[in-house]
Amino acid sequence: MHKVIALAGGVGGAKLVLGLSKILKPQELSVVVNTADDDMFHGLHVSPDVDTVMYALAGLTNKTTGWGVEGDTFITLSALQKLGEDTWFQLGDLDLATHIKRTSMLNSGKSLTEATQNLSKSLGILHDVIPMSDDPVKTIAITETEELDFQDYFVRQKCEPVIKGVRFDGINTAKPSQQFIDNMSQSEAIIICPSNPIVSIPPIIELPGIKELISNYHGKTIGVSPIVSNQALKGPAAKMMRELQEDVSSIGVAKRYVGLCDWFVIDKADAEEADAIEKLGMNVHITSTIMNSNEDKISLANEVVNLIKN
Ligand code: FO1
């Protein structure tokens, strides 16, 4: 098997990444992760999607939420609350150690890529986890009345405000990380994980030069739909697509990846959408895309990897 590069956001992407990591050796899989959700809390650089992927690969993920560390406690957060800090963003004690170490490395001049490499190594992760960029990119949710930082919209306001659009501040001047570019040229396939098609995958593919690299890519690009039966498997993707007047379906997701994907993987429940997706210029593979157990994750990973050989 040749090298595969997976583009991932948070929880949904991390599930497929975990499946892929069980069937591909470390030299066969690199994961490029969205960093446009990154934010500062209590002076610490939090990189939620990178951490969600790292914790999944390290077997540390909180199984209920899909993010954070299983069994974490929130003693420091309670103390911070008593000191008058805003604590709507739930940072557990074990999770905080990751952010403290990352921030200390960034402050001492290391790049986000180097900091992630260091954290991955310490957590015993063998596959490469690569931030999409070392430069800051910031997702802004544009609502009817105001513009919100992504975590403010997503966590503090629970995605309740209706959005009119999203913007990725800094995207035009951010450089894709060197490791991202190097892995693209060395890889044989790109997998677009079932992550949010509005806020998780777009920041990665809209980095300068990346769309062109993917459309002219020498290998296969395979997208996996995060929508099943007109609902998001996890998170606010369906609500966001509806508010942006997009089709809340796998067809709607595929429309966003026209010209990028050779294959698009959809769930059995959406089999009747296959013809419309093929008309967009992609081959369609129909399988079970719902990943509850580790077996489901490995099974979907196998289905996707088999398409590379087709
Ligand atoms: N998501 C929530 O819904 N509430 C939280 O309090 C929260 C805290 C949090 C802390 C660390 C971390 O790595 C992720 C966290 N997330 C939380 C998830 C995060 O907001 C989302 O997964 C992504 O940003 C969307 O991809």
Short mmCIF file of C-alpha atoms and ligand atoms in Angstrom, two decimals:
data_model
loop_
_atom_site.label_atom_id
_atom_site.label_comp_id
_atom_site.label_asym_id
_atom_site.label_seq_id
_atom_site.Cartn_x
_atom_site.Cartn_y
_atom_site.Cartn_z
CA MET A 1 0.00 0.00 0.00
CA HIS A 2 1.23 3.49 -0.86
CA LYS A 3 0.85 6.59 1.22
CA VAL A 4 -2.58 8.04 2.00
CA ILE A 5 -3.25 11.55 3.24
CA ALA A 6 -6.46 12.13 5.20
CA LEU A 7 -7.96 15.62 5.55
CA ALA A 8 -9.88 15.85 8.78
CA GLY A 9 -11.76 18.14 11.12
CA GLY A 10 -12.82 17.09 14.60
CA VAL A 11 -15.04 14.29 15.87
CA GLY A 12 -16.41 12.76 12.60
CA GLY A 13 -13.04 12.93 10.87
CA ALA A 14 -11.22 11.47 13.87
CA LYS A 15 -13.43 8.35 13.77
CA LEU A 16 -12.42 7.49 10.21
CA VAL A 17 -8.82 8.44 10.96
CA LEU A 18 -8.81 5.93 13.82
CA GLY A 19 -10.15 3.24 11.47
CA LEU A 20 -7.51 4.12 8.87
CA SER A 21 -4.76 3.99 11.50
CA LYS A 22 -5.74 0.41 12.33
CA ILE A 23 -5.25 -0.77 8.74
CA LEU A 24 -2.45 1.50 7.48
CA LYS A 25 1.07 1.56 8.85
CA PRO A 26 2.49 4.86 10.15
CA GLN A 27 4.43 5.39 6.90
CA GLU A 28 1.23 4.77 4.92
CA LEU A 29 -1.00 7.41 6.55
CA SER A 30 -0.65 11.09 7.39
CA VAL A 31 -3.49 13.18 8.73
CA VAL A 32 -3.80 16.88 7.90
CA VAL A 33 -6.06 18.63 10.38
CA ASN A 34 -8.12 21.83 10.34
CA THR A 35 -6.73 24.53 12.63
CA ALA A 36 -9.21 27.30 11.82
CA ASP A 37 -11.17 26.37 15.00
CA ASP A 38 -8.11 27.11 17.16
CA ASP A 39 -8.57 29.69 19.87
CA MET A 40 -6.96 31.09 23.01
CA PHE A 41 -8.44 30.26 26.42
CA HIS A 42 -6.82 31.40 29.69
CA GLY A 43 -3.74 32.40 27.69
CA LEU A 44 -3.40 28.90 26.20
CA HIS A 45 -3.43 27.91 22.54
CA VAL A 46 -6.19 25.31 22.13
CA SER A 47 -6.24 23.38 18.87
CA PRO A 48 -9.48 21.37 19.20
CA ASP A 49 -9.43 19.42 15.93
CA VAL A 50 -5.74 18.54 16.21
CA ASP A 51 -6.33 17.34 19.77
CA THR A 52 -9.46 15.39 18.82
CA VAL A 53 -7.43 13.53 16.17
CA MET A 54 -4.45 13.04 18.50
CA TYR A 55 -6.59 11.75 21.37
CA ALA A 56 -8.37 9.36 18.99
CA LEU A 57 -5.06 7.96 17.75
CA ALA A 58 -3.72 7.73 21.29
CA GLY A 59 -6.87 5.88 22.48
CA LEU A 60 -7.62 8.67 24.96
CA THR A 61 -10.87 10.09 23.53
CA ASN A 62 -13.82 10.76 25.79
CA LYS A 63 -16.29 8.26 24.35
CA THR A 64 -19.38 10.31 25.23
CA THR A 65 -18.35 13.60 23.64
CA GLY A 66 -15.85 12.46 20.99
CA TRP A 67 -13.52 15.31 22.09
CA GLY A 68 -11.45 15.75 25.24
CA VAL A 69 -9.92 13.02 27.37
CA GLU A 70 -11.87 10.06 28.80
CA GLY A 71 -12.20 10.31 32.59
CA ASP A 72 -10.92 13.90 32.70
CA THR A 73 -11.71 16.07 35.72
CA PHE A 74 -12.45 19.80 35.77
CA ILE A 75 -10.90 20.95 39.05
CA THR A 76 -8.71 23.63 37.46
CA LEU A 77 -11.66 24.95 35.46
CA SER A 78 -13.74 25.31 38.67
CA ALA A 79 -10.87 27.16 40.28
CA LEU A 80 -10.58 29.43 37.23
CA GLN A 81 -14.33 30.12 37.47
CA LYS A 82 -13.91 31.16 41.13
CA LEU A 83 -11.18 33.51 39.96
CA GLY A 84 -13.67 35.15 37.62
CA GLU A 85 -12.64 33.52 34.33
CA ASP A 86 -15.21 32.61 31.67
CA THR A 87 -15.40 28.82 31.70
CA TRP A 88 -18.00 27.99 29.03
CA PHE A 89 -15.29 26.14 27.07
CA GLN A 90 -14.82 22.89 28.98
CA LEU A 91 -11.11 22.26 29.44
CA GLY A 92 -10.35 19.24 31.58
CA ASP A 93 -7.30 18.93 33.81
CA LEU A 94 -5.57 16.35 31.60
CA ASP A 95 -6.51 18.22 28.44
CA LEU A 96 -5.06 21.42 29.95
CA ALA A 97 -1.66 19.75 30.13
CA THR A 98 -1.72 19.46 26.32
CA HIS A 99 -2.56 23.16 25.91
CA ILE A 100 0.05 24.25 28.46
CA LYS A 101 2.77 22.24 26.74
CA ARG A 102 1.68 23.40 23.25
CA THR A 103 1.60 27.05 24.31
CA SER A 104 4.98 26.79 25.97
CA MET A 105 6.48 25.31 22.79
CA LEU A 106 4.86 28.00 20.62
CA ASN A 107 6.15 30.70 23.00
CA SER A 108 9.64 29.32 22.73
CA GLY A 109 9.52 29.72 18.95
CA LYS A 110 8.42 26.26 17.80
CA SER A 111 5.88 26.06 14.98
CA LEU A 112 2.45 24.49 15.48
CA THR A 113 3.66 21.60 13.31
CA GLU A 114 6.69 21.05 15.58
CA ALA A 115 4.56 21.37 18.71
CA THR A 116 2.08 18.82 17.32
CA GLN A 117 4.90 16.42 16.42
CA ASN A 118 6.26 16.70 19.94
CA LEU A 119 2.84 16.18 21.57
CA SER A 120 2.04 13.24 19.26
CA LYS A 121 5.33 11.58 20.13
CA SER A 122 4.73 12.03 23.86
CA LEU A 123 1.25 10.53 23.49
CA GLY A 124 2.71 7.50 21.71
CA ILE A 125 1.11 8.31 18.34
CA LEU A 126 2.94 6.71 15.43
CA HIS A 127 1.06 8.25 12.49
CA ASP A 128 1.84 11.84 11.42
CA VAL A 129 -0.68 14.41 12.61
CA ILE A 130 -0.08 17.61 10.64
CA PRO A 131 -1.76 20.97 11.29
CA MET A 132 -2.99 22.38 7.95
CA SER A 133 -0.92 25.55 8.47
CA ASP A 134 1.49 27.11 10.94
CA ASP A 135 -0.15 30.46 10.26
CA PRO A 136 -3.30 31.61 12.03
CA VAL A 137 -6.60 31.10 10.18
CA LYS A 138 -9.79 31.91 12.06
CA THR A 139 -13.30 30.70 11.28
CA ILE A 140 -15.90 33.41 11.77
CA ALA A 141 -19.61 32.58 11.85
CA ILE A 142 -21.57 35.42 10.26
CA THR A 143 -25.00 35.48 11.88
CA GLU A 144 -28.02 37.68 11.19
CA THR A 145 -26.88 40.15 13.83
CA GLU A 146 -23.15 39.72 14.48
CA GLU A 147 -19.90 37.98 13.63
CA LEU A 148 -18.79 35.31 16.08
CA ASP A 149 -15.52 33.48 16.63
CA PHE A 150 -16.17 29.83 15.84
CA GLN A 151 -15.95 28.45 19.40
CA ASP A 152 -18.19 31.27 20.63
CA TYR A 153 -20.79 30.26 18.01
CA PHE A 154 -20.26 26.51 18.40
CA VAL A 155 -19.84 26.05 22.14
CA ARG A 156 -20.99 29.18 23.99
CA GLN A 157 -24.02 29.82 21.76
CA LYS A 158 -24.57 26.10 20.97
CA CYS A 159 -24.88 26.89 17.22
CA GLU A 160 -28.24 28.53 17.98
CA PRO A 161 -27.77 31.78 15.98
CA VAL A 162 -28.83 31.47 12.34
CA ILE A 163 -25.80 31.85 10.09
CA LYS A 164 -25.72 33.81 6.83
CA GLY A 165 -22.20 32.71 5.98
CA VAL A 166 -18.77 31.77 7.27
CA ARG A 167 -15.42 33.39 6.68
CA PHE A 168 -11.90 32.12 7.25
CA ASP A 169 -9.86 35.13 8.34
CA GLY A 170 -6.22 34.88 7.32
CA ILE A 171 -6.80 32.14 4.73
CA ASN A 172 -5.42 34.14 1.80
CA THR A 173 -2.07 34.78 3.43
CA ALA A 174 -1.68 31.51 5.39
CA LYS A 175 0.77 29.02 3.94
CA PRO A 176 -0.10 25.32 3.97
CA SER A 177 2.37 23.64 6.33
CA GLN A 178 5.47 22.31 4.58
CA GLN A 179 4.68 18.79 5.82
CA PHE A 180 1.23 19.04 4.22
CA ILE A 181 2.75 19.93 0.84
CA ASP A 182 5.49 17.27 1.15
CA ASN A 183 2.93 14.59 2.03
CA MET A 184 0.71 15.61 -0.88
CA SER A 185 3.49 14.98 -3.36
CA GLN A 186 4.52 11.68 -1.73
CA SER A 187 0.97 10.31 -1.39
CA GLU A 188 -1.08 8.13 -3.72
CA ALA A 189 -4.52 9.05 -2.41
CA ILE A 190 -6.32 11.81 -0.55
CA ILE A 191 -9.24 10.96 1.70
CA ILE A 192 -11.60 13.78 2.61
CA CYS A 193 -12.97 12.56 5.94
CA PRO A 194 -16.65 12.86 6.91
CA SER A 195 -16.06 16.18 8.63
CA ASN A 196 -18.21 19.30 8.50
CA PRO A 197 -18.27 20.46 4.82
CA ILE A 198 -18.85 24.10 5.79
CA VAL A 199 -16.29 24.75 8.53
CA SER A 200 -13.89 21.79 8.87
CA ILE A 201 -12.81 20.77 5.35
CA PRO A 202 -13.06 24.16 3.54
CA PRO A 203 -10.31 25.86 5.59
CA ILE A 204 -7.94 23.06 4.57
CA ILE A 205 -8.78 23.04 0.87
CA GLU A 206 -9.05 26.81 0.58
CA LEU A 207 -5.47 27.38 1.73
CA PRO A 208 -3.56 29.01 -1.14
CA GLY A 209 -2.70 26.45 -3.82
CA ILE A 210 -4.39 23.43 -2.21
CA LYS A 211 -7.53 23.32 -4.39
CA GLU A 212 -5.31 23.41 -7.48
CA LEU A 213 -3.07 20.66 -6.05
CA ILE A 214 -6.11 18.47 -5.38
CA SER A 215 -7.80 19.09 -8.74
CA ASN A 216 -4.55 18.28 -10.60
CA TYR A 217 -3.60 15.50 -8.19
CA HIS A 218 -1.78 12.47 -9.61
CA GLY A 219 -3.60 9.98 -7.35
CA LYS A 220 -7.19 9.36 -6.31
CA THR A 221 -9.25 11.66 -4.11
CA ILE A 222 -12.05 10.05 -2.14
CA GLY A 223 -14.62 12.04 -0.18
CA VAL A 224 -16.83 10.53 2.50
CA SER A 225 -20.21 12.12 3.21
CA PRO A 226 -20.88 13.26 6.79
CA ILE A 227 -24.62 13.44 6.00
CA VAL A 228 -26.90 10.41 6.24
CA SER A 229 -30.67 10.60 5.60
CA ASN A 230 -30.49 14.40 5.46
CA GLN A 231 -28.95 14.59 8.93
CA ALA A 232 -25.43 15.20 10.12
CA LEU A 233 -23.81 12.20 11.79
CA LYS A 234 -22.46 14.61 14.41
CA GLY A 235 -22.55 18.33 15.02
CA PRO A 236 -24.20 21.25 13.27
CA ALA A 237 -23.38 20.52 9.60
CA ALA A 238 -27.04 19.94 8.63
CA LYS A 239 -28.27 23.07 10.40
CA MET A 240 -25.51 25.16 8.83
CA MET A 241 -26.15 23.78 5.32
CA ARG A 242 -29.89 24.47 5.69
CA GLU A 243 -29.26 28.04 6.81
CA LEU A 244 -26.90 28.58 3.88
CA GLN A 245 -29.66 27.28 1.56
CA GLU A 246 -27.64 24.25 0.50
CA ASP A 247 -29.12 20.77 -0.05
CA VAL A 248 -28.93 18.99 3.30
CA SER A 249 -27.94 15.69 1.71
CA SER A 250 -24.93 13.82 0.43
CA ILE A 251 -25.65 15.52 -2.90
CA GLY A 252 -25.25 18.88 -1.16
CA VAL A 253 -21.88 17.81 0.27
CA ALA A 254 -20.75 16.38 -3.08
CA LYS A 255 -21.58 19.72 -4.76
CA ARG A 256 -18.98 21.32 -2.51
CA TYR A 257 -16.35 18.82 -3.70
CA VAL A 258 -17.00 19.03 -7.46
CA GLY A 259 -13.72 18.87 -9.38
CA LEU A 260 -11.89 17.56 -6.31
CA CYS A 261 -13.17 14.00 -5.74
CA ASP A 262 -12.86 10.98 -8.03
CA TRP A 263 -14.96 8.94 -5.62
CA PHE A 264 -17.65 9.92 -3.15
CA VAL A 265 -18.72 7.48 -0.44
CA ILE A 266 -22.31 7.66 0.76
CA ASP A 267 -24.43 5.66 3.17
CA LYS A 268 -26.78 2.87 2.05
CA ALA A 269 -29.68 4.99 3.31
CA ASP A 270 -28.83 7.57 0.61
CA ALA A 271 -28.43 5.11 -2.26
CA GLU A 272 -31.04 6.95 -4.33
CA GLU A 273 -28.75 10.02 -4.36
CA ALA A 274 -26.03 8.14 -6.26
CA ASP A 275 -27.20 9.09 -9.78
CA ALA A 276 -27.29 12.80 -8.98
CA ILE A 277 -23.80 12.62 -7.44
CA GLU A 278 -22.43 10.72 -10.45
CA LYS A 279 -23.78 13.51 -12.65
CA LEU A 280 -21.48 15.85 -10.71
CA GLY A 281 -18.54 13.88 -12.13
CA MET A 282 -17.71 11.48 -9.29
CA ASN A 283 -17.93 7.73 -8.94
CA VAL A 284 -20.13 6.76 -6.03
CA HIS A 285 -19.50 4.00 -3.53
CA ILE A 286 -22.41 2.97 -1.31
CA THR A 287 -21.74 1.39 2.07
CA SER A 288 -22.42 1.79 5.79
CA THR A 289 -20.90 5.08 6.88
CA ILE A 290 -22.20 5.26 10.44
CA MET A 291 -19.29 4.69 12.83
CA ASN A 292 -20.40 3.75 16.32
CA SER A 293 -17.95 0.99 17.19
CA ASN A 294 -14.27 0.56 16.37
CA GLU A 295 -15.33 -2.26 14.03
CA ASP A 296 -17.50 0.25 12.10
CA LYS A 297 -14.52 2.63 11.85
CA ILE A 298 -12.22 -0.11 10.55
CA SER A 299 -14.86 -1.42 8.18
CA LEU A 300 -15.44 2.02 6.59
CA ALA A 301 -11.67 2.58 6.44
CA ASN A 302 -11.32 -0.72 4.53
CA GLU A 303 -14.08 0.25 2.09
CA VAL A 304 -12.40 3.59 1.41
CA VAL A 305 -8.89 2.13 1.07
CA ASN A 306 -10.18 -0.54 -1.32
CA LEU A 307 -11.35 2.24 -3.65
CA ILE A 308 -7.75 3.40 -3.99
CA LYS A 309 -6.90 0.08 -5.61
CA ASN A 310 -9.86 0.29 -8.04
N1 FO1 B 1 -17.17 21.19 22.38
C1 FO1 B 1 -18.29 21.53 23.07
O1 FO1 B 1 -19.39 21.36 22.56
N2 FO1 B 1 -18.19 22.10 24.32
C2 FO1 B 1 -17.00 22.31 24.94
O2 FO1 B 1 -16.95 22.82 26.04
C3 FO1 B 1 -15.81 21.89 24.24
C4 FO1 B 1 -14.54 21.99 24.81
C5 FO1 B 1 -13.43 21.49 24.11
C6 FO1 B 1 -12.18 21.49 24.71
C7 FO1 B 1 -11.08 21.00 24.05
C8 FO1 B 1 -11.23 20.46 22.77
O3 FO1 B 1 -10.16 19.98 22.13
C9 FO1 B 1 -12.47 20.45 22.15
C10 FO1 B 1 -13.58 20.95 22.82
N3 FO1 B 1 -14.84 20.94 22.24
C11 FO1 B 1 -15.95 21.33 22.93
C12 FO1 B 1 -15.01 20.47 20.87
C13 FO1 B 1 -14.74 21.56 19.83
O4 FO1 B 1 -15.36 22.76 20.11
C14 FO1 B 1 -15.22 21.06 18.46
O5 FO1 B 1 -14.98 19.70 18.32
C15 FO1 B 1 -14.52 21.61 17.28
O6 FO1 B 1 -13.95 22.84 17.37
C16 FO1 B 1 -15.40 21.47 16.04
O7 FO1 B 1 -14.72 20.68 15.16
#
